[in-house]
Structures are given as C-alpha cells and as structure tokens.
Amino acid sequence: MERTFIAIKPDGVQRGLIGEIVSRFETKGFTLVGMKFMMVTRELAEEHYGVHRERPFFPGLVEFITSAPVVAMVWEGDGVVASARKLIGATNPLTAEPGTIRGDFGVSIGRNIIHGSDAIETAQTEIALWFKDGELANWEPTIKPWIYE
Ligand code: IDP
Ligand code: MG
C-alpha cells in the first residue's frame, strides 16, 4: 500500500503540537508504520532538502531543521501522499486554508511546522533516506474494514 514520509519540524515540536498533528493523521484513517524522535544531522538535512540547495533560504532552512528535535514518520494508506499534502496545506501558512495543519497553526513560511512528501516517487526516496527497513512495521490495523470498503 502507498506510503508517505512526514516530519514534524522543530517548531512543531517546540510548540507542543506533536500529539495534535499525529492525531490528525490517525483520525483521518491512515496507518502509522514508522516513527522516531530525533535530532537531524546537517548531512541528512542537506540531503533531504537537496533540491533547494541553490535557493537563498537554504542555509537558514538547514539551520532551522537541525536546531531542535523532529518527529520523523511514515504513514500508510490509499492515496496517502496526495491526501497528506492536503491535510498539511500550502507551503506558506498565511495562505494555507484553515482546517489544514499549516493553516491552523502557522504564520511564517520559514516556520511551517511539518513536512510531507510531494509525490509517490519522492516519498519512496525520503522514506529510504530517513528509515532503515527494520524500523518500519508491516501491520494491519484491526479497524481496517471500518475505514476501507
Ligand atoms: P513544501 O514543504 O510545501 O513542499 P517547498 O517549496 O518544497 O515546500 O520548500 C521546502 C521547505 O523550505 C518549506 O516547507 C519551508 O520550510 C522552506 N521554505 C520554502 N520557501 C521558503 C522561503 O521563502 N523562506 C524560508 N523558508 C522557505
Ligand atoms: Mg517540497
């Protein structure tokens, strides 16, 4: 089944939003298959955000993402990659719709609380970057028939 990589960024952790954010994915009906609370190394940050290496905000972004713990997660479900992006909302929290995580909790593009993979292929790359195989659980929630027809 489809999987995506989600990370609660240092601002989300510092602001005490871990439970709230995890709850949104759980209550939506997605399945948590991997989770770790960790400091991000500069090397991992630069690799993860490699596509933005030439952008002016890149040095600040790497500083920010390595400045406090993050919660790295893998969530599973039908259409989870695109759906998670919708739950997260637009990159700039000021223009993100109310009801989305960024729309409800943020005001600044450089403090937008959460990361989510932008495509199925990106998700596969990011999951492999952040997690080893043995860190992911292959399991089926017993509630599944009440979530999927
Ligand atoms: P996304 O997280 O919605 O996919 P991207 O455009 O891929 O957004 O940018 C990656 C991350 O880089 C953003 O989530 C945000 O943390 C940071 N970022 C993007 N644009 C800016 C900016 O103009 N100033 C500061 N940080 C930015
Ligand atoms: Mg992106």
mmCIF file of C-alpha atoms and ligand atoms in Angstrom:
data_model
loop_
_atom_site.group_PDB
_atom_site.id
_atom_site.type_symbol
_atom_site.label_atom_id
_atom_site.label_comp_id
_atom_site.label_asym_id
_atom_site.label_seq_id
_atom_site.Cartn_x
_atom_site.Cartn_y
_atom_site.Cartn_z
ATOM 1 C CA MET A 1 0.000 0.000 0.000
ATOM 2 C CA GLU A 2 1.048 3.617 -0.591
ATOM 3 C CA ARG A 3 3.324 5.254 1.982
ATOM 4 C CA THR A 4 4.496 8.809 2.597
ATOM 5 C CA PHE A 5 7.176 10.484 4.674
ATOM 6 C CA ILE A 6 6.001 13.082 7.188
ATOM 7 C CA ALA A 7 8.182 15.078 9.598
ATOM 8 C CA ILE A 8 7.066 17.375 12.396
ATOM 9 C CA LYS A 9 9.680 20.113 12.198
ATOM 10 C CA PRO A 10 11.474 21.692 15.206
ATOM 11 C CA ASP A 11 8.848 24.453 15.511
ATOM 12 C CA GLY A 12 6.038 21.884 15.720
ATOM 13 C CA VAL A 13 7.948 20.004 18.440
ATOM 14 C CA GLN A 14 8.856 23.172 20.384
ATOM 15 C CA ARG A 15 5.256 24.374 20.262
ATOM 16 C CA GLY A 16 3.852 21.149 21.677
ATOM 17 C CA LEU A 17 1.963 20.162 18.528
ATOM 18 C CA ILE A 18 3.178 16.545 18.223
ATOM 19 C CA GLY A 19 0.009 14.985 19.642
ATOM 20 C CA GLU A 20 -2.320 17.249 17.669
ATOM 21 C CA ILE A 21 -0.546 16.516 14.388
ATOM 22 C CA VAL A 22 -0.282 12.748 14.900
ATOM 23 C CA SER A 23 -3.958 12.747 15.824
ATOM 24 C CA ARG A 24 -4.962 14.329 12.518
ATOM 25 C CA PHE A 25 -3.351 11.524 10.504
ATOM 26 C CA GLU A 26 -4.688 8.829 12.855
ATOM 27 C CA THR A 27 -8.264 10.088 12.869
ATOM 28 C CA LYS A 28 -8.221 10.524 9.092
ATOM 29 C CA GLY A 29 -7.719 6.753 8.888
ATOM 30 C CA PHE A 30 -4.083 6.465 7.878
ATOM 31 C CA THR A 31 -1.781 3.883 9.452
ATOM 32 C CA LEU A 32 1.450 4.760 11.241
ATOM 33 C CA VAL A 33 4.205 2.358 10.170
ATOM 34 C CA GLY A 34 7.312 4.195 11.389
ATOM 35 C CA MET A 35 8.139 6.933 13.885
ATOM 36 C CA LYS A 36 11.249 8.353 15.535
ATOM 37 C CA PHE A 37 12.052 11.394 17.653
ATOM 38 C CA MET A 38 15.484 12.579 16.635
ATOM 39 C CA MET A 39 17.975 15.343 16.064
ATOM 40 C CA VAL A 40 18.707 15.814 12.370
ATOM 41 C CA THR A 41 22.346 15.935 11.293
ATOM 42 C CA ARG A 42 23.492 18.657 8.909
ATOM 43 C CA GLU A 43 24.276 15.907 6.386
ATOM 44 C CA LEU A 44 20.732 14.494 6.499
ATOM 45 C CA ALA A 45 19.189 17.986 6.329
ATOM 46 C CA GLU A 46 21.247 18.917 3.279
ATOM 47 C CA GLU A 47 20.381 15.650 1.552
ATOM 48 C CA HIS A 48 16.670 15.877 2.375
ATOM 49 C CA TYR A 49 16.409 19.446 1.091
ATOM 50 C CA GLY A 50 18.978 18.917 -1.698
ATOM 51 C CA VAL A 51 16.578 20.105 -4.405
ATOM 52 C CA HIS A 52 16.579 23.550 -2.728
ATOM 53 C CA ARG A 53 20.382 23.773 -2.406
ATOM 54 C CA GLU A 54 20.679 26.857 -4.641
ATOM 55 C CA ARG A 55 17.772 28.768 -3.061
ATOM 56 C CA PRO A 56 18.518 31.792 -0.837
ATOM 57 C CA PHE A 57 16.617 30.273 2.096
ATOM 58 C CA PHE A 58 18.624 27.008 2.033
ATOM 59 C CA PRO A 59 21.233 27.846 4.732
ATOM 60 C CA GLY A 60 18.528 29.109 7.099
ATOM 61 C CA LEU A 61 16.392 26.061 6.383
ATOM 62 C CA VAL A 62 19.232 23.691 7.275
ATOM 63 C CA GLU A 63 19.976 25.697 10.457
ATOM 64 C CA PHE A 64 16.293 25.550 11.421
ATOM 65 C CA ILE A 65 15.736 21.862 10.755
ATOM 66 C CA THR A 66 18.835 20.900 12.784
ATOM 67 C CA SER A 67 18.075 23.302 15.672
ATOM 68 C CA ALA A 68 15.776 21.082 17.786
ATOM 69 C CA PRO A 69 14.275 17.581 17.552
ATOM 70 C CA VAL A 70 11.941 16.470 14.772
ATOM 71 C CA VAL A 71 9.420 13.625 14.656
ATOM 72 C CA ALA A 72 10.042 11.577 11.518
ATOM 73 C CA MET A 73 7.156 9.344 10.473
ATOM 74 C CA VAL A 74 5.938 7.043 7.731
ATOM 75 C CA TRP A 75 2.182 6.868 7.175
ATOM 76 C CA GLU A 76 0.383 4.331 5.001
ATOM 77 C CA GLY A 77 -2.971 4.284 3.206
ATOM 78 C CA ASP A 78 -4.791 4.612 -0.097
ATOM 79 C CA GLY A 79 -3.743 7.879 -1.725
ATOM 80 C CA VAL A 80 -1.809 8.916 1.382
ATOM 81 C CA VAL A 81 0.827 11.002 -0.436
ATOM 82 C CA ALA A 82 -1.599 13.480 -2.011
ATOM 83 C CA SER A 83 -4.035 13.359 0.897
ATOM 84 C CA ALA A 84 -1.302 14.162 3.431
ATOM 85 C CA ARG A 85 -0.311 17.207 1.368
ATOM 86 C CA LYS A 86 -3.934 18.360 1.608
ATOM 87 C CA LEU A 87 -4.032 17.793 5.371
ATOM 88 C CA ILE A 88 -0.776 19.766 5.648
ATOM 89 C CA GLY A 89 -1.835 22.706 3.476
ATOM 90 C CA ALA A 90 0.040 25.219 1.324
ATOM 91 C CA THR A 91 3.740 25.926 1.937
ATOM 92 C CA ASN A 92 3.031 29.426 3.277
ATOM 93 C CA PRO A 93 0.900 29.062 6.443
ATOM 94 C CA LEU A 94 -0.555 32.530 5.888
ATOM 95 C CA THR A 95 -2.250 31.394 2.689
ATOM 96 C CA ALA A 96 -2.842 27.776 3.759
ATOM 97 C CA GLU A 97 -6.547 27.046 4.192
ATOM 98 C CA PRO A 98 -7.994 26.956 7.710
ATOM 99 C CA GLY A 99 -8.523 23.320 8.641
ATOM 100 C CA THR A 100 -5.100 22.354 7.342
ATOM 101 C CA ILE A 101 -2.194 21.897 9.754
ATOM 102 C CA ARG A 102 -0.236 24.874 8.409
ATOM 103 C CA GLY A 103 -3.404 26.943 8.048
ATOM 104 C CA ASP A 104 -4.425 26.294 11.641
ATOM 105 C CA PHE A 105 -1.066 26.636 13.390
ATOM 106 C CA GLY A 106 1.372 28.830 11.462
ATOM 107 C CA VAL A 107 2.024 32.311 10.100
ATOM 108 C CA SER A 108 5.526 32.164 8.570
ATOM 109 C CA ILE A 109 6.841 30.224 5.555
ATOM 110 C CA GLY A 110 10.107 29.562 7.389
ATOM 111 C CA ARG A 111 8.183 28.087 10.351
ATOM 112 C CA ASN A 112 5.596 25.918 8.644
ATOM 113 C CA ILE A 113 5.553 23.104 11.224
ATOM 114 C CA ILE A 114 5.519 19.999 9.077
ATOM 115 C CA HIS A 115 6.992 18.314 6.011
ATOM 116 C CA GLY A 116 5.201 15.904 3.683
ATOM 117 C CA SER A 117 6.486 14.166 0.540
ATOM 118 C CA ASP A 118 5.211 15.829 -2.638
ATOM 119 C CA ALA A 119 4.879 12.726 -4.874
ATOM 120 C CA ILE A 120 4.924 8.931 -4.652
ATOM 121 C CA GLU A 121 8.467 8.732 -6.021
ATOM 122 C CA THR A 122 9.723 11.443 -3.641
ATOM 123 C CA ALA A 123 8.075 9.571 -0.774
ATOM 124 C CA GLN A 124 9.999 6.399 -1.623
ATOM 125 C CA THR A 125 13.295 8.307 -1.752
ATOM 126 C CA GLU A 126 12.610 10.153 1.514
ATOM 127 C CA ILE A 127 11.486 7.019 3.384
ATOM 128 C CA ALA A 128 14.708 5.263 2.315
ATOM 129 C CA LEU A 129 16.741 8.305 3.405
ATOM 130 C CA TRP A 130 15.202 8.582 6.891
ATOM 131 C CA PHE A 131 14.387 4.956 7.828
ATOM 132 C CA LYS A 132 16.062 1.571 7.713
ATOM 133 C CA ASP A 133 13.875 -1.391 6.672
ATOM 134 C CA GLY A 134 13.776 -2.809 10.216
ATOM 135 C CA GLU A 135 12.434 0.489 11.560
ATOM 136 C CA LEU A 136 9.165 0.157 9.641
ATOM 137 C CA ALA A 137 6.320 -2.077 10.844
ATOM 138 C CA ASN A 138 4.265 -4.086 8.383
ATOM 139 C CA TRP A 139 0.960 -4.437 10.184
ATOM 140 C CA GLU A 140 -2.737 -4.258 9.551
ATOM 141 C CA PRO A 141 -4.982 -2.366 11.973
ATOM 142 C CA THR A 142 -7.974 -4.478 13.043
ATOM 143 C CA ILE A 143 -10.170 -1.438 12.383
ATOM 144 C CA LYS A 144 -9.336 -1.541 8.653
ATOM 145 C CA PRO A 145 -12.725 -2.905 7.410
ATOM 146 C CA TRP A 146 -14.334 0.123 9.089
ATOM 147 C CA ILE A 147 -12.115 2.513 7.148
ATOM 148 C CA TYR A 148 -11.959 0.786 3.734
ATOM 149 C CA GLU A 149 -14.987 -0.572 1.874
HETATM 150 P P1 IDP B 1 6.803 22.215 0.864
HETATM 151 O O1 IDP B 1 7.367 21.934 2.234
HETATM 152 O O2 IDP B 1 5.384 22.708 0.959
HETATM 153 O O3 IDP B 1 6.966 21.062 -0.084
HETATM 154 P P2 IDP B 1 8.948 23.548 -0.629
HETATM 155 O O4 IDP B 1 8.732 24.608 -1.653
HETATM 156 O O5 IDP B 1 9.374 22.199 -1.097
HETATM 157 O O6 IDP B 1 7.613 23.459 0.263
HETATM 158 O O7 IDP B 1 10.025 24.113 0.402
HETATM 159 C C1 IDP B 1 10.589 23.247 1.365
HETATM 160 C C2 IDP B 1 10.660 23.980 2.683
HETATM 161 O O8 IDP B 1 11.573 25.061 2.565
HETATM 162 C C3 IDP B 1 9.347 24.627 3.139
HETATM 163 O O9 IDP B 1 8.469 23.732 3.778
HETATM 164 C C4 IDP B 1 9.879 25.683 4.093
HETATM 165 O O10 IDP B 1 10.243 25.086 5.350
HETATM 166 C C5 IDP B 1 11.162 26.124 3.393
HETATM 167 N N1 IDP B 1 10.929 27.298 2.549
HETATM 168 C C6 IDP B 1 10.405 27.335 1.304
HETATM 169 N N2 IDP B 1 10.338 28.587 0.832
HETATM 170 C C7 IDP B 1 10.868 29.372 1.797
HETATM 171 C C8 IDP B 1 11.096 30.790 1.917
HETATM 172 O O11 IDP B 1 10.807 31.582 1.021
HETATM 173 N N3 IDP B 1 11.660 31.204 3.088
HETATM 174 C C9 IDP B 1 12.006 30.376 4.085
HETATM 175 N N4 IDP B 1 11.806 29.045 4.025
HETATM 176 C C10 IDP B 1 11.238 28.551 2.894
HETATM 177 MG MG MG B 2 8.615 20.279 -1.058
#
